[in-house]
């Protein structure tokens, strides 16, 4: 393993170590929204977390994913999760089902923040859930900065083709995943002057 790869992986691994204690990034924070399933999930300004205009990431299947892959679609849904976060794992089948309903101009990717600990287990969980999309396991540039700014898992962000994060960061498991995610995707599309989508 070369030093450049280790340096690129370090920010996400550091965050993953913090997340091993639970699904929050700060011990003195209020309990994460997933601790109480009936409570509404938190939201926050996604743009404050950064953007995805310049980065290179390794995928779970050994490929590479960059800002060019973001630019190839009108909107990208990005779900950040961790092996150490039970609510993240519990929602994977719902994420997989939703991803399959999206049209060609919208992609759904995941970022497993601690996949480096056990990549085989991460792949098993995604396969069991039926997720067929791209999962990022490390990265540099804007992705590394974004990982460092996250406080909770799961967190879902929505990016336009320039890598700008649009709308709210969705924190925690969403009660109406399809409706909430579709509304967020449509905000991204509307901001870019693109047609809205509907999913079945």
Tab-separated table of C-alpha atoms in Angstrom:
chain	number	residue	atom	x	y	z
A	1	UNK	CA	0.000	0.000	0.000
A	2	UNK	CA	1.532	3.341	-0.982
A	3	UNK	CA	1.703	6.433	1.237
A	4	UNK	CA	-0.553	8.498	-1.060
A	5	UNK	CA	-3.370	5.968	-0.628
A	6	UNK	CA	-2.933	5.938	3.156
A	7	UNK	CA	-2.978	9.748	3.287
A	8	UNK	CA	-6.162	9.852	1.187
A	9	UNK	CA	-7.831	7.237	3.369
A	10	UNK	CA	-6.838	8.778	6.710
A	11	UNK	CA	-9.633	11.421	7.087
A	12	UNK	CA	-12.390	8.878	6.485
A	13	UNK	CA	-10.729	6.319	8.774
A	14	UNK	CA	-10.419	8.871	11.556
A	15	UNK	CA	-14.099	9.646	11.267
A	16	UNK	CA	-14.893	5.940	11.235
A	17	UNK	CA	-12.999	5.443	14.505
A	18	UNK	CA	-15.065	8.173	16.115
A	19	UNK	CA	-18.217	6.505	14.828
A	20	UNK	CA	-17.290	3.126	16.333
A	21	UNK	CA	-18.659	4.303	19.672
A	22	UNK	CA	-22.068	4.825	18.109
A	23	UNK	CA	-23.773	6.729	15.350
A	24	UNK	CA	-22.763	10.217	16.455
A	25	UNK	CA	-19.520	11.994	15.841
A	26	UNK	CA	-19.594	13.930	19.140
A	27	UNK	CA	-20.032	12.290	22.519
A	28	UNK	CA	-21.560	15.413	24.074
A	29	UNK	CA	-24.162	15.837	21.327
A	30	UNK	CA	-27.823	15.062	21.760
A	31	UNK	CA	-28.739	11.454	20.922
A	32	UNK	CA	-28.929	10.835	17.169
A	33	UNK	CA	-32.410	10.924	15.667
A	34	UNK	CA	-32.369	7.191	14.955
A	35	UNK	CA	-32.325	6.490	18.715
A	36	UNK	CA	-36.053	7.303	18.731
A	37	UNK	CA	-37.679	5.909	15.551
A	38	UNK	CA	-40.824	8.018	15.923
A	39	UNK	CA	-38.914	11.318	16.197
A	40	UNK	CA	-38.520	13.307	12.964
A	41	UNK	CA	-35.071	13.027	11.412
A	42	UNK	CA	-32.820	16.067	11.674
A	43	UNK	CA	-31.974	18.247	8.721
A	44	UNK	CA	-29.293	20.833	8.133
A	45	UNK	CA	-27.871	23.018	5.385
A	46	UNK	CA	-25.914	20.606	3.178
A	47	UNK	CA	-23.946	23.370	1.457
A	48	UNK	CA	-22.275	24.157	4.793
A	49	UNK	CA	-20.634	20.713	4.689
A	50	UNK	CA	-18.705	21.434	1.488
A	51	UNK	CA	-19.036	20.361	-2.155
A	52	UNK	CA	-17.820	17.591	-4.452
A	53	UNK	CA	-16.072	19.487	-7.256
A	54	UNK	CA	-12.635	17.835	-7.075
A	55	UNK	CA	-11.910	14.402	-5.649
A	56	UNK	CA	-10.864	10.859	-6.443
A	57	UNK	CA	-12.400	7.938	-4.563
A	58	UNK	CA	-11.887	4.187	-4.477
A	59	UNK	CA	-14.976	2.031	-4.824
A	60	UNK	CA	-15.754	-1.149	-2.944
A	61	UNK	CA	-15.454	-3.172	-6.153
A	62	UNK	CA	-11.948	-1.828	-6.891
A	63	UNK	CA	-12.882	0.962	-9.280
A	64	UNK	CA	-12.474	4.719	-9.174
A	65	UNK	CA	-15.132	7.422	-8.838
A	66	UNK	CA	-14.468	11.145	-9.368
A	67	UNK	CA	-16.193	14.474	-9.894
A	68	UNK	CA	-16.588	13.398	-13.547
A	69	UNK	CA	-19.005	10.679	-12.420
A	70	UNK	CA	-20.983	13.310	-10.510
A	71	UNK	CA	-20.977	15.536	-13.621
A	72	UNK	CA	-22.348	12.689	-15.753
A	73	UNK	CA	-25.740	12.859	-13.964
A	74	UNK	CA	-28.207	15.658	-13.298
A	75	UNK	CA	-28.446	14.662	-9.615
A	76	UNK	CA	-26.605	12.327	-7.267
A	77	UNK	CA	-27.977	10.952	-3.996
A	78	UNK	CA	-25.125	10.187	-1.554
A	79	UNK	CA	-25.785	8.104	1.557
A	80	UNK	CA	-23.025	8.035	4.196
A	81	UNK	CA	-23.160	5.016	6.474
A	82	UNK	CA	-20.947	2.893	8.700
A	83	UNK	CA	-20.568	-0.753	9.645
A	84	UNK	CA	-20.695	0.378	13.276
A	85	UNK	CA	-24.142	1.985	12.841
A	86	UNK	CA	-27.073	-0.472	13.200
A	87	UNK	CA	-29.705	1.995	11.857
A	88	UNK	CA	-27.542	2.501	8.752
A	89	UNK	CA	-27.464	-1.223	8.088
A	90	UNK	CA	-31.182	-1.620	8.810
A	91	UNK	CA	-32.102	0.938	6.141
A	92	UNK	CA	-29.870	-0.519	3.390
A	93	UNK	CA	-32.685	-2.619	1.839
A	94	UNK	CA	-34.918	0.477	1.607
A	95	UNK	CA	-32.080	2.459	0.031
A	96	UNK	CA	-31.461	-0.349	-2.452
A	97	UNK	CA	-35.138	-0.500	-3.400
A	98	UNK	CA	-35.303	3.283	-3.841
A	99	UNK	CA	-32.140	3.369	-5.956
A	100	UNK	CA	-33.746	0.931	-8.415
A	101	UNK	CA	-36.662	3.333	-9.021
A	102	UNK	CA	-34.492	6.248	-10.180
A	103	UNK	CA	-34.326	7.332	-13.835
A	104	UNK	CA	-31.058	7.341	-15.812
A	105	UNK	CA	-30.243	10.988	-15.078
A	106	UNK	CA	-30.181	10.423	-11.291
A	107	UNK	CA	-27.700	8.140	-9.522
A	108	UNK	CA	-27.580	6.780	-5.989
A	109	UNK	CA	-24.223	6.060	-4.355
A	110	UNK	CA	-23.189	5.159	-0.829
A	111	UNK	CA	-20.069	5.973	1.140
A	112	UNK	CA	-19.139	3.393	3.774
A	113	UNK	CA	-17.027	5.395	6.207
A	114	UNK	CA	-15.439	2.399	7.916
A	115	UNK	CA	-15.385	-0.150	5.087
A	116	UNK	CA	-11.607	-0.299	5.346
A	117	UNK	CA	-12.046	-2.182	8.618
A	118	UNK	CA	-13.846	-5.068	6.899
A	119	UNK	CA	-14.517	-4.591	3.186
A	120	UNK	CA	-15.795	-8.133	2.793
A	121	UNK	CA	-18.464	-7.557	5.454
A	122	UNK	CA	-19.460	-4.258	3.828
A	123	UNK	CA	-19.917	-6.044	0.500
A	124	UNK	CA	-21.949	-8.820	2.146
A	125	UNK	CA	-24.313	-6.293	3.737
A	126	UNK	CA	-24.838	-4.448	0.460
A	127	UNK	CA	-25.395	-7.685	-1.450
A	128	UNK	CA	-27.919	-8.923	1.136
A	129	UNK	CA	-29.723	-5.570	0.904
A	130	UNK	CA	-29.853	-5.800	-2.891
A	131	UNK	CA	-27.865	-2.608	-3.470
A	132	UNK	CA	-26.374	-2.661	-6.970
A	133	UNK	CA	-24.922	0.834	-7.117
A	134	UNK	CA	-21.506	2.294	-6.392
A	135	UNK	CA	-20.104	2.344	-2.856
A	136	UNK	CA	-17.116	4.543	-2.083
A	137	UNK	CA	-14.662	3.364	0.582
A	138	UNK	CA	-12.004	6.103	0.593
A	139	UNK	CA	-11.221	9.339	-1.126
A	140	UNK	CA	-9.246	12.537	-1.213
A	141	UNK	CA	-9.934	16.196	-1.964
A	142	UNK	CA	-13.485	17.397	-1.462
A	143	UNK	CA	-14.750	13.949	-0.463
A	144	UNK	CA	-12.220	13.635	2.361
A	145	UNK	CA	-13.163	17.130	3.578
A	146	UNK	CA	-16.857	16.280	3.418
A	147	UNK	CA	-16.334	13.066	5.406
A	148	UNK	CA	-14.502	15.079	8.035
A	149	UNK	CA	-17.416	17.515	8.349
A	150	UNK	CA	-20.093	14.863	8.956
A	151	UNK	CA	-21.329	14.416	12.514
A	152	UNK	CA	-23.893	11.614	12.216
A	153	UNK	CA	-24.596	8.438	10.320
A	154	UNK	CA	-26.645	7.840	8.362
A	155	UNK	CA	-26.495	11.157	6.531
A	156	UNK	CA	-27.806	11.592	3.005
A	157	UNK	CA	-26.804	14.471	0.735
A	158	UNK	CA	-27.962	15.543	-2.727
A	159	UNK	CA	-25.582	16.969	-5.324
A	160	UNK	CA	-26.042	18.610	-8.705
A	161	UNK	CA	-23.819	17.900	-11.702
A	162	UNK	CA	-21.265	20.490	-10.535
A	163	UNK	CA	-20.933	18.760	-7.166
A	164	UNK	CA	-22.823	21.472	-5.290
A	165	UNK	CA	-24.760	20.115	-2.321
A	166	UNK	CA	-28.341	21.330	-2.599
A	167	UNK	CA	-31.019	21.583	0.077
A	168	UNK	CA	-30.853	19.896	3.456
A	169	UNK	CA	-28.632	17.125	4.728
A	170	UNK	CA	-30.989	14.361	5.802
A	171	UNK	CA	-29.736	12.922	9.079
A	172	UNK	CA	-31.057	9.650	10.403
A	173	UNK	CA	-33.469	7.114	9.001
A	174	UNK	CA	-36.303	8.769	7.091
A	175	UNK	CA	-39.867	7.705	7.868
A	176	UNK	CA	-41.014	8.274	4.267
A	177	UNK	CA	-37.735	7.526	2.500
A	178	UNK	CA	-39.086	7.531	-1.058
A	179	UNK	CA	-41.121	10.718	-0.642
A	180	UNK	CA	-38.424	12.604	1.259
A	181	UNK	CA	-35.612	11.591	-1.102
A	182	UNK	CA	-37.655	12.295	-4.232
A	183	UNK	CA	-38.556	15.773	-2.975
A	184	UNK	CA	-34.852	16.436	-2.314
A	185	UNK	CA	-33.843	15.154	-5.765
A	186	UNK	CA	-36.474	17.378	-7.341
A	187	UNK	CA	-35.037	20.422	-5.527
A	188	UNK	CA	-31.663	19.630	-7.117
A	189	UNK	CA	-33.229	19.210	-10.556
A	190	UNK	CA	-35.335	22.370	-10.274
A	191	UNK	CA	-32.286	24.417	-9.231
A	192	UNK	CA	-30.563	23.241	-12.432
A	193	UNK	CA	-33.575	23.867	-14.638
A	194	UNK	CA	-34.196	20.132	-15.183
A	195	UNK	CA	-37.502	18.263	-15.204
A	196	UNK	CA	-38.656	16.780	-11.926
A	197	UNK	CA	-38.931	13.028	-11.450
A	198	UNK	CA	-41.579	10.789	-9.961
A	199	UNK	CA	-40.915	7.295	-8.691
A	200	UNK	CA	-43.308	4.389	-8.351
